[in-house]
Short mmCIF file of C-alpha atoms in Angstrom, two decimals:
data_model
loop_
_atom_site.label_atom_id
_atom_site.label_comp_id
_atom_site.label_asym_id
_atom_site.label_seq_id
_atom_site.Cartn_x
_atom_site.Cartn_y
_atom_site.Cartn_z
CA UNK A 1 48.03 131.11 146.60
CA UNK A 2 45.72 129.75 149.82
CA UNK A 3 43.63 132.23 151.10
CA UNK A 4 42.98 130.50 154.69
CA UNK A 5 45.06 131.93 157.19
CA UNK A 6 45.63 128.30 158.83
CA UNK A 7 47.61 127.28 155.57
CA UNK A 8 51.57 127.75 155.03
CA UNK A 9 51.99 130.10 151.85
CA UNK A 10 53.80 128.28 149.92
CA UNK A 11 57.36 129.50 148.74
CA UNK A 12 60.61 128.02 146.68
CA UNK A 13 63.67 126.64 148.22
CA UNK A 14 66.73 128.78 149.36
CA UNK A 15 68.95 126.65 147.66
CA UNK A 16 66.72 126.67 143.85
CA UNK A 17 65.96 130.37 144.68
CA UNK A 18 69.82 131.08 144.74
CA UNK A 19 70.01 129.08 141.68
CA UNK A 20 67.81 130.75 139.72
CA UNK A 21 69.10 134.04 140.95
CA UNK A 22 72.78 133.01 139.57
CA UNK A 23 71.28 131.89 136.06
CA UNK A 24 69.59 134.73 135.35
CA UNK A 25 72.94 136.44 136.75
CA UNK A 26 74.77 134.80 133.85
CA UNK A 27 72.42 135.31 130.83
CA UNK A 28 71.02 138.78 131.04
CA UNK A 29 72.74 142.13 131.42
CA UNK A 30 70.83 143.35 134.74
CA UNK A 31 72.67 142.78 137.48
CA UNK A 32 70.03 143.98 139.80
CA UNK A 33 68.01 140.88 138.60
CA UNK A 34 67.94 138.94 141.60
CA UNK A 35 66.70 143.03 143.93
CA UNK A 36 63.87 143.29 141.73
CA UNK A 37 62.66 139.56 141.59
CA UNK A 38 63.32 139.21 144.77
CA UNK A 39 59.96 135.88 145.06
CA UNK A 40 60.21 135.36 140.90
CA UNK A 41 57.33 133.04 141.48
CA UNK A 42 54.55 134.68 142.92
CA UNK A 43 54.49 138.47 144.45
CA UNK A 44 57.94 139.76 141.35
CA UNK A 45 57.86 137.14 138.83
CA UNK A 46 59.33 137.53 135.36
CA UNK A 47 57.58 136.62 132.03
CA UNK A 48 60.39 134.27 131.17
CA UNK A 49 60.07 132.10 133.61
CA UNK A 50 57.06 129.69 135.29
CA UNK A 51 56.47 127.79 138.07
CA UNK A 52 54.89 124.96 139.30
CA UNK A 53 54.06 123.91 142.62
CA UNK A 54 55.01 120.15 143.77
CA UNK A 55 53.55 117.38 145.59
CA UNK A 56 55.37 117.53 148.05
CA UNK A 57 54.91 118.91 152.06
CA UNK A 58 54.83 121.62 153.11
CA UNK A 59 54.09 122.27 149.10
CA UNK A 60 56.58 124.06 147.41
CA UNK A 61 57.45 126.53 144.11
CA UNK A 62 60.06 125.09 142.08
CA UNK A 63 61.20 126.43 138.75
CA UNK A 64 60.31 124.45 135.49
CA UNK A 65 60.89 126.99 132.54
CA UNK A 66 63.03 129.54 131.75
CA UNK A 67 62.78 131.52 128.36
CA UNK A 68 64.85 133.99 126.95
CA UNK A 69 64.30 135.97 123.71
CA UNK A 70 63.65 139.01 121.82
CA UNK A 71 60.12 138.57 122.60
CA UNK A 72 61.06 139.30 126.45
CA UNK A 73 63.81 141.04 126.48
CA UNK A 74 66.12 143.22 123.81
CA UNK A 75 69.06 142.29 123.56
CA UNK A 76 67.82 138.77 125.13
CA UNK A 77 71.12 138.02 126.77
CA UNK A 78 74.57 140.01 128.11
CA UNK A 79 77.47 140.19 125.72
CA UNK A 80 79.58 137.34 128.08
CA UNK A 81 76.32 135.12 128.77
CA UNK A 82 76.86 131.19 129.36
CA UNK A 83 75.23 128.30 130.24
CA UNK A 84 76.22 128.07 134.10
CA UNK A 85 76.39 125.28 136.22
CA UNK A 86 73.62 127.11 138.62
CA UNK A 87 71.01 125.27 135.79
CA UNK A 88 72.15 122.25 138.00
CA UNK A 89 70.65 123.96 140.92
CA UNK A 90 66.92 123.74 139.06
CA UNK A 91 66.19 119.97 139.59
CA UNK A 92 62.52 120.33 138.33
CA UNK A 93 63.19 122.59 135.07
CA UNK A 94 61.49 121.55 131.95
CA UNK A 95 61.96 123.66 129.44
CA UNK A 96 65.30 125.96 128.62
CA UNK A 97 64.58 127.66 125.71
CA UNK A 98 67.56 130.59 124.56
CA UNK A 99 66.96 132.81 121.64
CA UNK A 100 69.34 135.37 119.96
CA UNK A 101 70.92 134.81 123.67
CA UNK A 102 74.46 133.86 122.43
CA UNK A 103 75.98 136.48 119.89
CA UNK A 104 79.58 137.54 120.57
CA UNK A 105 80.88 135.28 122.92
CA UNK A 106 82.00 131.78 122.10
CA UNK A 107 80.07 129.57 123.65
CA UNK A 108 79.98 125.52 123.53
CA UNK A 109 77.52 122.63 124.83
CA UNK A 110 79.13 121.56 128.12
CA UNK A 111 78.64 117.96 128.44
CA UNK A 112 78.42 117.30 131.54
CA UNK A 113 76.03 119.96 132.64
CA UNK A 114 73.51 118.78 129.60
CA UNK A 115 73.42 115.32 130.41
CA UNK A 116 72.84 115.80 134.30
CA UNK A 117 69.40 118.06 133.47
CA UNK A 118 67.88 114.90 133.84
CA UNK A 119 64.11 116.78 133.78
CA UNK A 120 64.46 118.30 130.84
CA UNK A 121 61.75 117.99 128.57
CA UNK A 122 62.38 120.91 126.04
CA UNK A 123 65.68 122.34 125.22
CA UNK A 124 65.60 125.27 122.36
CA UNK A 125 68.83 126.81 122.03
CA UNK A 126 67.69 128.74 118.76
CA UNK A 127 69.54 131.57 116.13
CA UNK A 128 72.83 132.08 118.56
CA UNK A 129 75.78 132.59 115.91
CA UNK A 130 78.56 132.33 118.70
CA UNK A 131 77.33 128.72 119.88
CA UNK A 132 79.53 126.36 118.49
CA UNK A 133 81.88 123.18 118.92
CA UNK A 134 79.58 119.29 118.66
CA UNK A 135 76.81 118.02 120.09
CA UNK A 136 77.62 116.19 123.22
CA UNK A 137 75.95 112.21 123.49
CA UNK A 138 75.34 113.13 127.04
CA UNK A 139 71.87 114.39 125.64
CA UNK A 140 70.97 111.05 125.17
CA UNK A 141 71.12 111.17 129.61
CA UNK A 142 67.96 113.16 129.09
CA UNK A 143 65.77 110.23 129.04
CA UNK A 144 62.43 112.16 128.96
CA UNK A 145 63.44 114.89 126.39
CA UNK A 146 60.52 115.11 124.33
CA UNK A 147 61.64 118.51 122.21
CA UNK A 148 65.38 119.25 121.00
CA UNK A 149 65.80 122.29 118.71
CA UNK A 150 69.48 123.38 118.04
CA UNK A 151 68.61 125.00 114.98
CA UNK A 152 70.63 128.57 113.33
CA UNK A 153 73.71 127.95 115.51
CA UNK A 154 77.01 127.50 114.30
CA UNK A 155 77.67 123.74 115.67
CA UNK A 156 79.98 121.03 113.71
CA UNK A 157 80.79 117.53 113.92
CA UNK A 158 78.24 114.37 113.47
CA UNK A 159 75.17 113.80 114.70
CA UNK A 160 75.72 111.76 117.33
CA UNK A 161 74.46 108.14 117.19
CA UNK A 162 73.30 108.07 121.44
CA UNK A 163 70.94 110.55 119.97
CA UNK A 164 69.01 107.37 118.55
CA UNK A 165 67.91 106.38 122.41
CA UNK A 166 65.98 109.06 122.96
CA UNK A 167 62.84 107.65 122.65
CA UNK A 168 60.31 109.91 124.22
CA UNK A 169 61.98 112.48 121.59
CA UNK A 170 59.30 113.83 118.97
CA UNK A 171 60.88 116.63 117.39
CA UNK A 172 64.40 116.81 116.66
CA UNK A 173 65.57 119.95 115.02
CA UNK A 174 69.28 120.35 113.94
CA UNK A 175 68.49 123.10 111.14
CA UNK A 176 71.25 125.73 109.40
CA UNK A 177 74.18 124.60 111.33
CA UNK A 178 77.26 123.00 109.85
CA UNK A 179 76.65 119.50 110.88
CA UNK A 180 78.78 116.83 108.32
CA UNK A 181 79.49 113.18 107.62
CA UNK A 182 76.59 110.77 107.45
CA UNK A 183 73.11 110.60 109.47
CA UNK A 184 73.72 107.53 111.68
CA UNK A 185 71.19 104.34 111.59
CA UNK A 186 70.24 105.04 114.94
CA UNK A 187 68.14 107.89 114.28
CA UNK A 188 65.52 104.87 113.57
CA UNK A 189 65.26 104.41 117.32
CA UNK A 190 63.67 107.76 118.15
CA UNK A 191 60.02 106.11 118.20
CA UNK A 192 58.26 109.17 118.90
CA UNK A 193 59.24 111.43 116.16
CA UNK A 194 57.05 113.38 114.57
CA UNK A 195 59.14 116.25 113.00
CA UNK A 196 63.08 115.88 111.77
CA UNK A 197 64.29 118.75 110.49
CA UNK A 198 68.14 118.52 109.30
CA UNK A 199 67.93 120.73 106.48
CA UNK A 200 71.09 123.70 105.80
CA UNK A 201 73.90 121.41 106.80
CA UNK A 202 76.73 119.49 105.27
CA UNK A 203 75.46 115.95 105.91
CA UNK A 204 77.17 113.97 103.51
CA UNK A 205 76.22 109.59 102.62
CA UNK A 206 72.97 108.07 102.22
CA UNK A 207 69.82 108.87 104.04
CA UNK A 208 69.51 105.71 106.13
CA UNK A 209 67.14 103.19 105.69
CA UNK A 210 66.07 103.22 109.73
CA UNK A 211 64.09 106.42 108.63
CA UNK A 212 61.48 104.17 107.57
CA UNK A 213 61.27 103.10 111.34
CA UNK A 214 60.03 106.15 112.39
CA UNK A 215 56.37 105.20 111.67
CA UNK A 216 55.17 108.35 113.36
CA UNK A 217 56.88 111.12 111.31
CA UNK A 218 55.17 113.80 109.76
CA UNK A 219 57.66 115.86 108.26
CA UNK A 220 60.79 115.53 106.92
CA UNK A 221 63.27 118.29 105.70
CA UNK A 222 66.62 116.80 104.49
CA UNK A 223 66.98 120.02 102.01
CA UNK A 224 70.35 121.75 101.18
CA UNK A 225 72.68 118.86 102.29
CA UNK A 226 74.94 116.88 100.46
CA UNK A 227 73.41 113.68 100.31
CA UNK A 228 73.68 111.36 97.37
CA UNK A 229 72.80 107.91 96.26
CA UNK A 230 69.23 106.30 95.84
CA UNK A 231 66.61 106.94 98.68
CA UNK A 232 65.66 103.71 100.52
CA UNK A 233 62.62 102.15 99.68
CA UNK A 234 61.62 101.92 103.65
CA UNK A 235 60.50 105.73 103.72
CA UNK A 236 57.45 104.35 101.76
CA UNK A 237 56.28 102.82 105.28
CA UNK A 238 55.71 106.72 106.60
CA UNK A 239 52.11 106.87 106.37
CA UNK A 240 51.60 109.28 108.48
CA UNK A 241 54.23 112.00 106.30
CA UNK A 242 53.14 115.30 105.12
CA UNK A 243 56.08 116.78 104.12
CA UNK A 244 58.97 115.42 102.09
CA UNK A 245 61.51 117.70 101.09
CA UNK A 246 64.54 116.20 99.82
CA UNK A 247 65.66 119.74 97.56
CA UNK A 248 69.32 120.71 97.00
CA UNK A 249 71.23 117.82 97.07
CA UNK A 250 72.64 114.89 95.18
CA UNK A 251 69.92 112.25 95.50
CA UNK A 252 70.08 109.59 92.45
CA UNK A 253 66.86 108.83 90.52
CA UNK A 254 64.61 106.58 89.75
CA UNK A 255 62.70 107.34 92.95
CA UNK A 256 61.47 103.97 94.66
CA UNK A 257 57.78 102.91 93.56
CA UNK A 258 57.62 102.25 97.11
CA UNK A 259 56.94 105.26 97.99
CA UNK A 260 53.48 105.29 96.85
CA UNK A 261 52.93 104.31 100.29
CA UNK A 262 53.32 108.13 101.09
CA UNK A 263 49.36 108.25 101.09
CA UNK A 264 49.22 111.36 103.32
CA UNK A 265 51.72 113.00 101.64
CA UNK A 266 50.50 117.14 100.60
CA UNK A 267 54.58 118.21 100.58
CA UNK A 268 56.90 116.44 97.75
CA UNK A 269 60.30 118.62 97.18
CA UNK A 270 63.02 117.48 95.40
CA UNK A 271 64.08 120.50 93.21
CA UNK A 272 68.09 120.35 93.00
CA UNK A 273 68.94 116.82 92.61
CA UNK A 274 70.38 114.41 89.81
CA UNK A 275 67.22 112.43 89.38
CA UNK A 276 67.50 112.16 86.02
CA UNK A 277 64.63 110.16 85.08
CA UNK A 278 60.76 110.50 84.29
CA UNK A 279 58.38 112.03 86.01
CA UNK A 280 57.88 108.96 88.89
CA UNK A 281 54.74 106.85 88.23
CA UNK A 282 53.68 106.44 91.43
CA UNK A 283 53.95 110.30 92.30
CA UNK A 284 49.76 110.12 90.70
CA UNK A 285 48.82 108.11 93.24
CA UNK A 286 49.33 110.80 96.09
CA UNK A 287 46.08 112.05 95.83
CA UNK A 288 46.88 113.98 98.49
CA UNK A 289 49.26 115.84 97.33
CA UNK A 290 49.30 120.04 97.63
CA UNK A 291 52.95 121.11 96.23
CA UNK A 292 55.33 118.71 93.78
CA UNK A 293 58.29 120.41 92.78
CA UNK A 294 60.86 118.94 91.15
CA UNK A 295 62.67 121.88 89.59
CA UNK A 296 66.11 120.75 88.17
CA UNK A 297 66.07 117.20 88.04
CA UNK A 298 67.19 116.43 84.76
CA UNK A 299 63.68 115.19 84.47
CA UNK A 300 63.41 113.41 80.44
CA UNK A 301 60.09 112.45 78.71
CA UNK A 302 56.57 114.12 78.80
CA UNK A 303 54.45 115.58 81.40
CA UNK A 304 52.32 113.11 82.37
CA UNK A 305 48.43 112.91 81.90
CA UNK A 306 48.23 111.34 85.47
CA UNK A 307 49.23 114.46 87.38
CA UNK A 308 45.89 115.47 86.41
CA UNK A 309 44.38 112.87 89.16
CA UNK A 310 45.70 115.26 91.94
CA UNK A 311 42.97 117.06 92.31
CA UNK A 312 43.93 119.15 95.52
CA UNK A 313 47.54 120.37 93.76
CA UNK A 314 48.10 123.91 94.21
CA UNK A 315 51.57 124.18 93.12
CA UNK A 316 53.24 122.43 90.24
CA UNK A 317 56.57 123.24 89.37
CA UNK A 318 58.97 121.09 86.79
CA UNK A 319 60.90 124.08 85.53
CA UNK A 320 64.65 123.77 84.20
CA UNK A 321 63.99 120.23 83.09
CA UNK A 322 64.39 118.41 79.48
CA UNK A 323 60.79 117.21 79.26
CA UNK A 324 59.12 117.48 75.89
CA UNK A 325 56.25 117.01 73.89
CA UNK A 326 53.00 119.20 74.41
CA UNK A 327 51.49 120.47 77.69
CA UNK A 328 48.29 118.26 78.77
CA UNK A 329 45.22 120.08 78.46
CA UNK A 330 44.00 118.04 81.57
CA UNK A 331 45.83 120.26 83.87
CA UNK A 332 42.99 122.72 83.60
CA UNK A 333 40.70 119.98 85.27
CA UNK A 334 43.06 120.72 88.68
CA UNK A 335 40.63 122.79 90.37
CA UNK A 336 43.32 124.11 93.10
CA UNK A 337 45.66 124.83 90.66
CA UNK A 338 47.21 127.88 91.29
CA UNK A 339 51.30 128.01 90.05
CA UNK A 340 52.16 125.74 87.29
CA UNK A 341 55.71 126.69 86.10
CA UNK A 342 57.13 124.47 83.51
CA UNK A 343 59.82 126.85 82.16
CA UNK A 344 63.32 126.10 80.46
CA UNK A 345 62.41 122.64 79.15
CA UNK A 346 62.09 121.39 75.41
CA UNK A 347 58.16 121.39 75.47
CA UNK A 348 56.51 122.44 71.99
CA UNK A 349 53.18 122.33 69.82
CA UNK A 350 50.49 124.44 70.24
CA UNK A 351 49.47 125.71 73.89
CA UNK A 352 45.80 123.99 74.20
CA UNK A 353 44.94 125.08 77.96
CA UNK A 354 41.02 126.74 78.15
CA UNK A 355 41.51 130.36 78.37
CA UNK A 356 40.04 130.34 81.47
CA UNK A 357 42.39 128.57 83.09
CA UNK A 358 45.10 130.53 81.31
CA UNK A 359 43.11 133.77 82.65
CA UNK A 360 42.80 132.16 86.23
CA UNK A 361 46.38 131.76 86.74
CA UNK A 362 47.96 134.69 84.99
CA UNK A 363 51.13 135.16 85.70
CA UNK A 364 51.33 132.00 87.94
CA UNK A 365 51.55 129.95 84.78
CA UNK A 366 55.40 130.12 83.84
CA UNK A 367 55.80 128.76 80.09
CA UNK A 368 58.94 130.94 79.41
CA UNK A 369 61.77 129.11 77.73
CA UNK A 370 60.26 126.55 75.95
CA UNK A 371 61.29 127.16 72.12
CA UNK A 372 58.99 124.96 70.37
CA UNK A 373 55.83 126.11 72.06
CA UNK A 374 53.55 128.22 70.75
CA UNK A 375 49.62 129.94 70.85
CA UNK A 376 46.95 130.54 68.83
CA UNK A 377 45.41 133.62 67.50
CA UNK A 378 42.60 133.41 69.44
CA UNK A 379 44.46 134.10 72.44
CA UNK A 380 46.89 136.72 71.22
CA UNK A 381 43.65 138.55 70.08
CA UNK A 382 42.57 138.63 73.59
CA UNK A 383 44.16 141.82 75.63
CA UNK A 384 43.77 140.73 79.24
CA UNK A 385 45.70 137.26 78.47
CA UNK A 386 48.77 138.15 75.52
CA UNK A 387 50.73 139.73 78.83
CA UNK A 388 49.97 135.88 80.43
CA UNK A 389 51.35 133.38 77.89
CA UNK A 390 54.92 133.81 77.08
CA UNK A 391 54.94 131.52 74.02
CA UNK A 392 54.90 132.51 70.41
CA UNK A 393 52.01 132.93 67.97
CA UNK A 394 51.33 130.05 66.13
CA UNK A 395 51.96 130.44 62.36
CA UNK A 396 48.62 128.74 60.35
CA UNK A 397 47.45 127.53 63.63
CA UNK A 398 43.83 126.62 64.20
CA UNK A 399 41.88 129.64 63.41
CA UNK A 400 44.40 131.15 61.54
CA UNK A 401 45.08 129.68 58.14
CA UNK A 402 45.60 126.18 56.56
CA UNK A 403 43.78 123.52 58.73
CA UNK A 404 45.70 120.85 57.29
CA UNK A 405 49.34 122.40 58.13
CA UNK A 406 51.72 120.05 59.24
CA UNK A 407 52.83 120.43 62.89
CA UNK A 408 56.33 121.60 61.92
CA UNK A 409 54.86 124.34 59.91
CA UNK A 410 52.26 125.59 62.78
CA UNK A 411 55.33 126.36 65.46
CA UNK A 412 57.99 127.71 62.95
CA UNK A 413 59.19 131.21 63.59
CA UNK A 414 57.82 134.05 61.22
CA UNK A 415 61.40 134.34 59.84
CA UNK A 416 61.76 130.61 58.79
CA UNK A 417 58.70 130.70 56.36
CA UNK A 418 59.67 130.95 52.37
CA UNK A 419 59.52 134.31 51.29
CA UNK A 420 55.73 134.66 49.14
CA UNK A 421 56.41 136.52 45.52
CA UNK A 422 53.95 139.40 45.92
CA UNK A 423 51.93 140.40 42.86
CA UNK A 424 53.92 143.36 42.10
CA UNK A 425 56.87 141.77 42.00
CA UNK A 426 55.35 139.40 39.40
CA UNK A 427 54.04 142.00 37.09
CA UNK A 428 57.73 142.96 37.71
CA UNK A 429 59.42 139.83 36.25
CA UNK A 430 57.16 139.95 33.68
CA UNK A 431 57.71 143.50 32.10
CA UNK A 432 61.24 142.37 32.61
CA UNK A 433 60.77 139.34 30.13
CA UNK A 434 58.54 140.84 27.76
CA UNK A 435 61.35 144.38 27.21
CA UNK A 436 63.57 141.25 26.39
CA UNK A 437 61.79 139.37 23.94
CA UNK A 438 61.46 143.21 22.48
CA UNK A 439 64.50 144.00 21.97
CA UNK A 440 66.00 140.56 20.95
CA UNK A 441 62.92 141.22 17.94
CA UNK A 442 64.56 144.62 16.97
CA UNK A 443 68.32 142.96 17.24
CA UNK A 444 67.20 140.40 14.56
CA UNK A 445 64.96 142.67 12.19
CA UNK A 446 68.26 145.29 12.01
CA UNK A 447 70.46 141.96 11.11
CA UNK A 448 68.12 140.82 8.87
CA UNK A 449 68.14 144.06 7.05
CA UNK A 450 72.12 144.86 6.86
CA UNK A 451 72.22 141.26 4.89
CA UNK A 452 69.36 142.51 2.21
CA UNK A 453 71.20 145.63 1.50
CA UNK A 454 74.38 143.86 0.92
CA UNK A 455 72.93 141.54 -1.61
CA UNK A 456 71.49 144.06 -3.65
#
């Protein structure tokens, strides 16, 4: 505010002042809103909202966000709130951003009032269950919309393909909604995107190659969708992603070598889908990489020596696969390490990890389910780590019996082994045989003598 008495103090239009007034009027409950923030831009104002002052003259307030959540206000909005037409009557408004605001009554995007906010650069309409019906392609009007975050709402339909001329857009967040059919190409003409979020819907198809267009993406979350088929080559081209996760749906394997490409990659999630092949090659050369999961993948062959190149892994998960053969002893060289689960798959031999690194991780290392795997003595001997390593002891293993035992022999349950005669049982059979030899001895001297008496 000027200080000089020879300047004008600035103040806000009658006609944006009466709009804001009827806005406010709609969402929230108070309908003495408008008495107690009477100047809502300077001598009453209201955390939810901000002003700036324009260029013009004499300078004036106008209105350019208005936010509305539990973090202002409980409950956020009335039981009847809207979106009103007043929002028209805010021609410099920025950001509209509506939490928990829209919980009992039904509410829908009104197309004609979204596409005319022409200075909209954010617009959060977040977690209202009662918002429903489709997003309107009048948002693609909003030429400058830089944030769009309809996320935990209850909307159906497509995602509209006008979406895909939004250029200045750089996040786009459609999350846990009920969104169907298939992603359009045109999302490949949102230049500026950084995040896409999509994940908790029903999006059905192919994820479209145009995704590889978006050469400024950082994350990606396609999880718990129903998308199927092979995934395009192009998303190798993203060298500026983070975060993949593709989990919960019906992507086809193999996985395109291409995306070795993914060099800044520390997020790969695919758990949930019908890859059904090896481990990918190419997934070694993401040296970047923090998390791989790819739990329940139908995943075949071996664990691969090369995962032990990703030296900044903290979490490795391959659970409720059919991999087999023995677990790499080069895992302990991860030195980040800190969850490997590789239950429920057909991995066996003796467990060969350091103990250290099997004492490190504790119950973050997940062996359960694997039938054919076993330990050796050594460890079971050792208190603090029997509770850690939920594999059998090792029958003969090294350290504890034949060194030259076959394989087969080292990993077979105590029950399968032949039974050993014991020593007593021996002495046993062998009283048995010798009180039979006896009496057969007696038999034939008693026969021998009945014939001698006859004769004579």
């Amino acid at each position: 505010m000027p200080d000089s008495d020879d300047e004008v103090p600035v103040e806000m239009e009658k006609e944006e002042l009466l709009g804001i007034f009827e806005v406010m009027g709609a969402l929230l409950e108070n309908s003495d809103w408008a008495l107690e923030h009477p100047q809502p831009c300077t001598e009453t104002q209201w955390p939810g909202i901000q002003c700036e002052i324009g260029d013009e003259e004499p300078p004036m307030f106008h209105v350019t966000k208005i936010h509305i959540g539990p973090d202002i206000l409980t409950p956020p909005c009335k039981s009847s709130a809207s979106l009103p037409e007043s929002l028209l009557k805010l021609p410099y408004l920025k950001t509209l951003s509506l939490f928990s605001c829209f919980s009992t009554s039904q509410v829908t995007l009104p197309p004609k009032l979204l596409g005319a906010l022409s200075s909209l650069e954010h617009l959060a309409l977040v977690s209202n269950p009662t918002l429903s019906g489709e997003i309107p392609s009048s948002l693609s009007q909003i030429s400058g919309l830089r944030v769009l975050s309809l996320s935990q709402n209850n909307l159906q339909g497509k995602v509209p393909s006008k979406i895909g001329t939004l250029v200045s857009l750089e996040q786009l967040d459609l999350s846990y909604n009920n969104l169907s059919r298939q992603l359009p190409e045109e999302v490949g003409g949102l230049e500026s995107l950084t995040i896409l979020d999509l994940s908790r819907n029903a999006l059905e198809g192919q994820v479209p190659s145009s995704v590889g267009q978006l050469k400024l993406l950082q994350k990606i979350d396609l999880s718990s969708n129903r998308l199927k088929g092979m995934l395009p080559p192009d998303i190798g081209k993203l060298n500026r992603l983070v975060l993949l996760d593709l989990s919960h749906n019906l992507i086809n394997g193999p996985i395109p070598e291409a995306l070795s490409g993914l060099q800044q990659l520390e997020y790969m999630v695919a758990d949930s889908n019908p890859i059904n092949t090896e481990v990918p090659n190419f997934v070694g050369k993401l040296l970047n990489l923090k998390t791989l999961s790819f739990s329940e993948c139908g995943l075949i062959g071996s664990v691969p020596n090369f995962l032990s190149s990703l030296k900044n892994l903290t979490d490795l998960s391959l659970n409720n696969n059919s991999l087999t053969g023995t677990v790499p002893p080069n895992l302990e060289t991860l030195p980040n390490l800190d969850l490997l689960n590789l239950s429920n798959n057909q991995l066996s031999g003796e467990l060969t990890l350091p103990e250290e690194f099997i004492e490190r991780l504790g119950k973050r290392l997940v062996l359960r389910g694997n039938n054919g795997l076993c330990t050796s003595n050594l460890l079971h001997k050792k208190e603090n780590m029997s509770g850690y390593v939920i594999a059998p002891l090792c029958i003969n293993a090294r350290g504890s019996g034949d060194q030259n035992a076959t394989e087969s022999e080292r990993v077979k349950p105590l029950d399968q082994n032949p039974v050993q005669k014991s020593s007593s049982a021996v002495s046993s059979w062998s009283n048995v045989k010798l009180n039979s030899f006896g009496f057969i001895i007696c038999f034939l001297s008693l026969l021998l003598c009945s014939t001698l008496l006859l004769v004579f």
